[in-house]
Amino acid sequence: MAVRSQDFDRIVDALAGVERAKGGRYTTFSVHGKRFGYYWPRTETVGLKQTISEQLALVAERPDVFEIQFTSGGFGWVVVYLAGIEADELAELVYEAWRLSAPEDLIAEVPFPLRLG
């Protein structure tokens, strides 16, 4: 059931226009200058942009896999523990986070489900 960091990278790589920036403790992911995700290798967790209703639903459904990170600008960011999620579910959440930030023309280029090389 656990997703490895390489699997997460493959999911992100299937998206268009992704910009990565490595920090000291984490990597950020943006599209057209709008952040949609974080990855912390030490804890093997991912932070993803979601709607607030989706954030709350995920945390309520499986608090051992998801936790509230923060809310900002009408969005709810959720922490995902890679050890507790399957790759297809993570791909859907990553795609949704990217879609919430990407421009319409870019979204049209990358339909879901993603092609994971």
Coordinates of C-alpha atoms in Angstrom, one line a residue, residues 2-3 7-8 12 14 20 22 25 32 46-47 70 73-74 77-78 98 108 114:
A2 CA 2.8 2.4 0.7
V3 CA 3.9 4.9 -2.0
D7 CA 6.3 6.9 -7.2
F8 CA 5.5 10.4 -6.1
V12 CA 4.5 14.9 -10.5
A14 CA 3.3 13.3 -15.6
R20 CA 10.4 22.3 -8.5
K22 CA 14.5 22.5 -3.3
R25 CA 14.2 20.3 4.3
H32 CA 2.9 29.0 -13.4
V46 CA 3.5 15.4 1.0
G47 CA 1.5 18.6 1.5
F70 CA -3.2 24.9 7.0
G73 CA -6.9 31.8 0.2
G74 CA -10.0 29.6 0.3
W77 CA -3.8 22.1 2.5
V78 CA -3.5 18.5 3.6
W98 CA -2.1 20.8 -9.7
A108 CA -6.6 20.7 -21.2
L114 CA -2.4 10.5 -15.6

